[in-house]
Amino acid sequence: MRAFVVTGPGAAGVQQVAEPVAGRGEVIVTVERAGVCGTDAEFYSGHMTYLHTGQAAYPVRIGHEWCGTVTATGPGVDRGWLGRRVTGDTMLGCGHCRRCRGRRQHLCADRYEIGIRNGWPGALAERLPVPVKALVPLPDAMDPTLGALVEPGANALRAVRAAALSPGERVLVAGPGTIGLLTALIAAAQGAEVHVLGETTDFAREIGIEHAWTAEDLPDVRWDAVVDASTGAGIPARAVQLVEPGGRVVFIGLAAQASMLDTRELVLKDVTAVGVLSGSGALTGTVDLYASGAVDPRPLVAATVGLDDADAVLAGKRPPAWGTAPKVHIDPVPIFSGRFPS
């Protein structure tokens, strides 16, 4: 089958690879749509932390935001899964350790991460092996754009849950990328007064986020919670400075270098700080949000291109006609390849 493979920094392309075979407790998913995210770009650039800690190594088959249809089942899997449209958890724990038994498989020391960690192949391919325990069913009527946005949406939903907002409370989301904007949309759907902070604000306003600010015009108001979905090394400390005493700060963004934070401010303001890793535990809730129409993230997708175009996307080539929406999707079916706009 065809799969997109990153062989080194700035070196990648479509290759013919062996067909996946479903092992015990696994299925094969024919991929309908996959998203490209910042982690994929870091593998392409060579900056991904796991490459330097031994948790990943080239060649890497990337892609962890996906949806598709189950087309084969392995031993021990109910064949009723065949033909079902699904997405799934990125984090695949060992299933035996204390963390996995405590439903924290996303923190398993020996976990695989689809398209990211310990060599599990990713979804920028025609087919993908997935443990059945990681699958999340999708409604038949849910289009593939929504299906491939469930995984990033689940990260955002966990961030909103961690902020513990009551209706009418005010939240500041720093970083108007995909996760930040999804966080804003979900928080607004749950009744919060949402504000977004970024270097640019035009797109946030385009999708209906009325309160969008730069650092220069951010109003001096009470912030009941602050969510850092940015990549700025200075934002975590700023978030703690901005949040109301007794409020909550949620960290879901990652900077390229260490972020300095004075814990005395946390203590003296009685602030609760929460880190969020992955969408594990929130995928079903995200499917429900999308299916109900409470949240429609499709405007965040700038374009859908073919598998052969993934190299150009990761290299940062972006036709002006795409506008400023942050997400690009890949359709791995060969008929769609080669349509990258000139």
Short mmCIF file of C-alpha atoms in Angstrom, two decimals:
data_model
loop_
_atom_site.label_atom_id
_atom_site.label_comp_id
_atom_site.label_asym_id
_atom_site.label_seq_id
_atom_site.Cartn_x
_atom_site.Cartn_y
_atom_site.Cartn_z
CA MET A 1 0.00 0.00 0.00
CA ARG A 2 1.00 3.66 -0.22
CA ALA A 3 2.17 5.49 2.91
CA PHE A 4 3.87 8.79 3.61
CA VAL A 5 7.25 8.24 5.27
CA VAL A 6 9.59 10.80 6.86
CA THR A 7 13.15 9.49 6.47
CA GLY A 8 15.03 12.44 7.97
CA PRO A 9 14.82 16.19 8.55
CA GLY A 10 13.21 17.69 5.45
CA ALA A 11 13.24 14.32 3.67
CA ALA A 12 9.92 12.57 3.08
CA GLY A 13 7.65 11.12 0.44
CA VAL A 14 5.15 8.45 -0.48
CA GLN A 15 6.49 4.90 -0.46
CA GLN A 16 5.12 1.45 -1.15
CA VAL A 17 5.08 -0.37 2.20
CA ALA A 18 3.84 -3.74 3.38
CA GLU A 19 0.12 -4.13 3.96
CA PRO A 20 -0.71 -4.09 7.68
CA VAL A 21 -2.01 -7.32 9.20
CA ALA A 22 -4.39 -7.20 12.14
CA GLY A 23 -2.90 -8.91 15.18
CA ARG A 24 -4.81 -10.25 18.14
CA GLY A 25 -7.17 -7.58 19.43
CA GLU A 26 -6.54 -5.34 16.43
CA VAL A 27 -8.39 -4.13 13.35
CA ILE A 28 -7.32 -2.62 10.05
CA VAL A 29 -8.85 0.75 9.24
CA THR A 30 -9.00 2.04 5.67
CA VAL A 31 -8.18 5.70 6.22
CA GLU A 32 -10.73 8.18 4.93
CA ARG A 33 -9.12 11.41 6.14
CA ALA A 34 -6.11 12.44 8.23
CA GLY A 35 -5.03 15.73 9.72
CA VAL A 36 -1.58 17.29 9.74
CA CYS A 37 -0.58 18.87 13.03
CA GLY A 38 2.38 20.57 14.70
CA THR A 39 3.81 17.26 15.91
CA ASP A 40 3.96 16.01 12.32
CA ALA A 41 5.76 19.20 11.30
CA GLU A 42 8.28 18.68 14.10
CA PHE A 43 9.07 15.19 12.83
CA TYR A 44 9.56 16.66 9.37
CA SER A 45 11.87 19.41 10.66
CA GLY A 46 13.74 17.12 13.04
CA HIS A 47 12.78 19.13 16.14
CA MET A 48 10.41 16.56 17.66
CA THR A 49 11.58 15.84 21.23
CA TYR A 50 11.05 12.07 20.92
CA LEU A 51 13.68 11.94 18.18
CA HIS A 52 16.23 13.15 20.71
CA THR A 53 15.12 10.99 23.64
CA GLY A 54 15.01 7.66 21.79
CA GLN A 55 11.22 7.35 21.87
CA ALA A 56 11.07 7.76 18.08
CA ALA A 57 13.50 7.29 15.22
CA TYR A 58 13.55 7.76 11.48
CA PRO A 59 11.95 6.49 9.32
CA VAL A 60 8.64 7.65 10.80
CA ARG A 61 5.16 7.15 9.38
CA ILE A 62 3.26 10.10 10.79
CA GLY A 63 -0.44 10.92 11.25
CA HIS A 64 -2.52 10.59 14.43
CA GLU A 65 -5.67 12.60 13.62
CA TRP A 66 -7.81 10.35 11.46
CA CYS A 67 -11.06 8.65 10.63
CA GLY A 68 -11.88 5.67 8.45
CA THR A 69 -13.71 2.38 8.08
CA VAL A 70 -12.85 -0.96 9.66
CA THR A 71 -12.07 -3.35 6.81
CA ALA A 72 -10.39 -6.27 8.60
CA THR A 73 -10.38 -7.78 12.09
CA GLY A 74 -7.76 -9.79 13.90
CA PRO A 75 -8.14 -12.75 16.26
CA GLY A 76 -10.33 -12.05 19.26
CA VAL A 77 -12.14 -9.09 17.67
CA ASP A 78 -15.90 -9.06 17.18
CA ARG A 79 -16.52 -9.07 13.43
CA GLY A 80 -19.38 -6.68 14.05
CA TRP A 81 -16.76 -3.95 13.76
CA LEU A 82 -16.43 -4.63 10.03
CA GLY A 83 -17.78 -1.76 7.97
CA ARG A 84 -18.05 0.64 10.92
CA ARG A 85 -16.76 4.18 10.60
CA VAL A 86 -14.37 5.00 13.42
CA THR A 87 -11.71 7.23 14.81
CA GLY A 88 -9.48 6.33 17.72
CA ASP A 89 -7.19 7.19 20.59
CA THR A 90 -3.59 8.02 19.74
CA MET A 91 -2.28 6.65 23.04
CA LEU A 92 -1.92 2.87 23.22
CA GLY A 93 -0.93 1.72 26.69
CA CYS A 94 0.44 -1.71 27.60
CA GLY A 95 -2.81 -2.56 29.36
CA HIS A 96 -1.10 -4.17 32.35
CA CYS A 97 0.68 -1.48 34.38
CA ARG A 98 -0.84 0.49 37.25
CA ARG A 99 -1.49 3.51 35.05
CA CYS A 100 -3.29 1.49 32.41
CA ARG A 101 -5.36 -0.33 35.01
CA GLY A 102 -6.27 3.07 36.45
CA ARG A 103 -7.57 4.23 33.03
CA ARG A 104 -4.53 6.44 32.49
CA GLN A 105 -3.10 4.53 29.54
CA HIS A 106 -2.04 7.79 27.93
CA LEU A 107 0.63 8.03 30.64
CA CYS A 108 1.86 4.43 30.33
CA ALA A 109 5.66 4.42 30.30
CA ASP A 110 5.66 1.74 27.61
CA ARG A 111 2.90 3.20 25.48
CA TYR A 112 2.83 3.42 21.74
CA GLU A 113 1.48 6.59 20.14
CA ILE A 114 0.00 6.18 16.68
CA GLY A 115 2.26 7.90 14.18
CA ILE A 116 4.47 9.29 16.96
CA ARG A 117 6.04 7.02 19.57
CA ASN A 118 7.83 3.67 19.58
CA GLY A 119 7.30 2.99 15.88
CA TRP A 120 3.53 2.51 15.64
CA PRO A 121 2.67 3.47 12.03
CA GLY A 122 0.54 6.53 11.41
CA ALA A 123 -2.53 7.44 9.41
CA LEU A 124 -0.91 9.18 6.43
CA ALA A 125 -1.39 5.90 4.61
CA GLU A 126 -4.11 3.95 2.88
CA ARG A 127 -4.59 1.61 5.83
CA LEU A 128 -3.81 1.68 9.55
CA PRO A 129 -3.61 -1.03 12.25
CA VAL A 130 -5.39 -0.05 15.48
CA PRO A 131 -6.15 -1.97 18.70
CA VAL A 132 -9.89 -2.42 18.96
CA LYS A 133 -9.83 -1.02 22.50
CA ALA A 134 -8.70 2.34 21.06
CA LEU A 135 -11.58 2.67 18.59
CA VAL A 136 -14.37 5.24 18.91
CA PRO A 137 -17.40 4.75 16.63
CA LEU A 138 -18.55 7.63 14.44
CA PRO A 139 -22.12 8.29 13.31
CA ASP A 140 -22.58 7.30 9.67
CA ALA A 141 -23.75 10.83 8.88
CA MET A 142 -20.60 12.47 10.27
CA ASP A 143 -18.48 13.73 7.41
CA PRO A 144 -14.75 12.88 7.24
CA THR A 145 -13.66 16.43 8.03
CA LEU A 146 -15.39 16.22 11.39
CA GLY A 147 -14.17 12.67 11.92
CA ALA A 148 -10.52 13.66 11.51
CA LEU A 149 -11.03 16.62 13.86
CA VAL A 150 -12.18 14.45 16.77
CA GLU A 151 -8.67 13.78 18.10
CA PRO A 152 -7.58 17.45 18.32
CA GLY A 153 -11.06 18.34 19.55
CA ALA A 154 -10.69 15.83 22.37
CA ASN A 155 -7.49 17.56 23.48
CA ALA A 156 -9.41 20.83 23.55
CA LEU A 157 -12.34 19.30 25.42
CA ARG A 158 -9.98 18.03 28.10
CA ALA A 159 -8.53 21.53 28.39
CA VAL A 160 -12.02 23.01 28.83
CA ARG A 161 -12.88 20.40 31.44
CA ALA A 162 -9.65 21.18 33.29
CA ALA A 163 -10.55 24.88 33.33
CA ALA A 164 -13.71 23.92 35.28
CA LEU A 165 -15.69 26.91 34.05
CA SER A 166 -19.21 27.74 35.12
CA PRO A 167 -21.59 29.35 32.61
CA GLY A 168 -20.84 33.04 32.27
CA GLU A 169 -17.29 32.82 33.60
CA ARG A 170 -14.55 34.39 31.53
CA VAL A 171 -11.71 32.37 29.98
CA LEU A 172 -8.68 33.59 28.06
CA VAL A 173 -7.27 31.16 25.50
CA ALA A 174 -3.70 32.01 24.48
CA GLY A 175 -2.72 30.70 21.05
CA PRO A 176 -5.19 30.81 18.13
CA GLY A 177 -3.98 27.62 16.46
CA THR A 178 -6.13 24.53 15.98
CA ILE A 179 -6.16 23.45 19.62
CA GLY A 180 -6.65 26.97 20.93
CA LEU A 181 -9.53 27.70 18.58
CA LEU A 182 -11.16 24.35 19.31
CA THR A 183 -10.84 25.12 23.02
CA ALA A 184 -12.49 28.49 22.45
CA LEU A 185 -15.36 27.00 20.43
CA ILE A 186 -16.02 24.26 22.98
CA ALA A 187 -15.86 26.64 25.95
CA ALA A 188 -18.28 29.01 24.21
CA ALA A 189 -20.67 26.14 23.51
CA GLN A 190 -20.67 25.39 27.22
CA GLY A 191 -21.64 28.92 28.16
CA ALA A 192 -18.33 30.59 28.97
CA GLU A 193 -17.38 34.10 27.89
CA VAL A 194 -14.44 33.30 25.62
CA HIS A 195 -11.52 35.55 24.72
CA VAL A 196 -8.58 34.60 22.49
CA LEU A 197 -5.06 36.03 22.66
CA GLY A 198 -2.69 35.79 19.70
CA GLU A 199 -0.30 37.61 17.43
CA THR A 200 -3.10 37.84 14.87
CA THR A 201 -6.84 37.85 15.50
CA ASP A 202 -8.52 38.04 12.08
CA PHE A 203 -9.30 34.34 11.67
CA ALA A 204 -10.61 33.97 15.23
CA ARG A 205 -13.06 36.77 14.50
CA GLU A 206 -13.98 35.17 11.15
CA ILE A 207 -15.22 32.05 12.93
CA GLY A 208 -17.33 34.02 15.38
CA ILE A 209 -14.98 34.62 18.33
CA GLU A 210 -15.89 38.22 19.07
CA HIS A 211 -13.31 38.82 21.79
CA ALA A 212 -9.93 38.33 20.09
CA TRP A 213 -6.91 40.33 21.22
CA THR A 214 -3.22 40.88 20.72
CA ALA A 215 -0.86 41.49 23.64
CA GLU A 216 -1.08 45.22 22.93
CA ASP A 217 -4.85 45.54 23.27
CA LEU A 218 -5.69 42.82 25.81
CA PRO A 219 -8.22 44.33 28.22
CA ASP A 220 -7.53 44.54 31.95
CA VAL A 221 -10.41 42.39 33.18
CA ARG A 222 -10.93 39.40 35.46
CA TRP A 223 -9.87 36.04 33.94
CA ASP A 224 -11.48 33.14 35.79
CA ALA A 225 -9.30 30.71 33.84
CA VAL A 226 -6.48 30.93 31.32
CA VAL A 227 -5.68 28.17 28.83
CA ASP A 228 -2.20 28.25 27.32
CA ALA A 229 -2.48 26.61 23.91
CA SER A 230 0.46 28.56 22.53
CA THR A 231 4.07 27.75 21.70
CA GLY A 232 5.44 30.86 23.41
CA ALA A 233 7.99 30.24 26.14
CA GLY A 234 6.86 33.34 28.01
CA ILE A 235 3.14 32.60 27.98
CA PRO A 236 2.96 30.17 30.96
CA ALA A 237 4.31 32.79 33.35
CA ARG A 238 2.05 35.43 31.83
CA ALA A 239 -0.96 33.13 32.22
CA VAL A 240 -0.33 32.82 35.96
CA GLN A 241 0.03 36.59 36.23
CA LEU A 242 -3.27 37.17 34.42
CA VAL A 243 -5.53 34.61 36.08
CA GLU A 244 -7.80 35.65 38.93
CA PRO A 245 -6.62 34.53 42.41
CA GLY A 246 -8.14 31.14 43.07
CA GLY A 247 -8.54 30.54 39.33
CA ARG A 248 -7.19 27.82 37.08
CA VAL A 249 -4.45 27.78 34.46
CA VAL A 250 -4.42 24.96 31.92
CA PHE A 251 -1.27 24.16 29.98
CA ILE A 252 -1.75 22.30 26.70
CA GLY A 253 0.70 24.11 24.41
CA LEU A 254 4.41 23.31 24.21
CA ALA A 255 7.24 25.75 23.57
CA ALA A 256 10.42 24.78 21.77
CA GLN A 257 12.45 25.76 24.83
CA ALA A 258 11.91 25.61 28.57
CA SER A 259 9.24 27.90 30.00
CA MET A 260 10.18 29.66 33.24
CA LEU A 261 7.46 29.94 35.87
CA ASP A 262 7.70 31.45 39.37
CA THR A 263 5.80 29.01 41.58
CA ARG A 264 5.53 31.68 44.29
CA GLU A 265 2.86 33.30 42.15
CA LEU A 266 0.94 30.03 42.01
CA VAL A 267 1.08 29.69 45.78
CA LEU A 268 0.36 33.29 46.73
CA LYS A 269 -2.60 33.46 44.32
CA ASP A 270 -3.86 29.97 45.28
CA VAL A 271 -3.93 29.06 41.56
CA THR A 272 -4.65 25.56 40.30
CA ALA A 273 -2.37 24.61 37.38
CA VAL A 274 -3.23 21.63 35.17
CA GLY A 275 -1.28 20.02 32.34
CA VAL A 276 -3.13 18.21 29.54
CA LEU A 277 -1.52 15.47 27.44
CA SER A 278 -3.66 14.00 24.64
CA GLY A 279 -7.38 13.66 24.08
CA SER A 280 -7.63 10.30 25.86
CA GLY A 281 -10.92 10.01 27.70
CA ALA A 282 -12.61 12.80 25.76
CA LEU A 283 -13.02 11.40 22.24
CA THR A 284 -16.57 10.14 22.71
CA GLY A 285 -17.59 13.46 24.25
CA THR A 286 -16.11 15.28 21.27
CA VAL A 287 -18.01 13.08 18.81
CA ASP A 288 -21.19 13.95 20.70
CA LEU A 289 -20.44 17.69 20.54
CA TYR A 290 -19.88 17.54 16.79
CA ALA A 291 -22.84 15.26 16.09
CA SER A 292 -25.20 17.51 18.04
CA GLY A 293 -24.08 20.57 16.12
CA ALA A 294 -23.07 22.34 19.33
CA VAL A 295 -19.57 22.76 17.90
CA ASP A 296 -18.72 22.90 14.19
CA PRO A 297 -14.93 23.01 13.71
CA ARG A 298 -14.93 22.52 9.94
CA PRO A 299 -14.02 26.16 9.17
CA LEU A 300 -10.63 25.44 10.78
CA VAL A 301 -9.64 23.26 7.79
CA ALA A 302 -8.01 25.34 5.07
CA ALA A 303 -7.76 22.58 2.45
CA THR A 304 -7.80 18.85 1.82
CA VAL A 305 -5.04 17.53 -0.44
CA GLY A 306 -3.66 14.19 -1.55
CA LEU A 307 -1.05 11.98 0.07
CA ASP A 308 1.53 13.02 -2.51
CA ASP A 309 1.09 16.61 -1.39
CA ALA A 310 1.90 15.99 2.28
CA ASP A 311 5.57 16.82 1.67
CA ALA A 312 4.67 20.30 0.40
CA VAL A 313 2.30 20.90 3.30
CA LEU A 314 4.93 19.94 5.87
CA ALA A 315 7.49 22.14 4.11
CA GLY A 316 5.19 25.09 4.77
CA LYS A 317 3.97 25.68 1.23
CA ARG A 318 0.58 27.32 1.47
CA PRO A 319 -1.27 28.84 -1.48
CA PRO A 320 -2.81 32.23 -0.64
CA ALA A 321 -6.22 30.93 -1.76
CA TRP A 322 -6.31 28.73 1.33
CA GLY A 323 -6.67 31.74 3.61
CA THR A 324 -5.57 31.65 7.23
CA ALA A 325 -7.40 28.61 8.63
CA PRO A 326 -4.82 26.58 10.61
CA LYS A 327 -5.52 22.96 9.65
CA VAL A 328 -4.75 20.95 6.51
CA HIS A 329 -6.26 17.52 5.86
CA ILE A 330 -4.93 14.65 3.77
CA ASP A 331 -7.07 12.26 1.74
CA PRO A 332 -4.91 9.16 1.19
CA VAL A 333 -7.01 7.74 -1.66
CA PRO A 334 -4.74 7.86 -4.78
CA ILE A 335 -7.35 9.55 -6.97
CA PHE A 336 -6.96 12.72 -4.92
CA SER A 337 -3.17 12.90 -5.19
CA GLY A 338 -1.39 15.58 -7.14
CA ARG A 339 -3.96 18.34 -6.63
CA PHE A 340 -1.80 20.71 -4.63
CA PRO A 341 -2.56 24.18 -6.02
CA SER A 342 0.27 25.89 -7.82
#
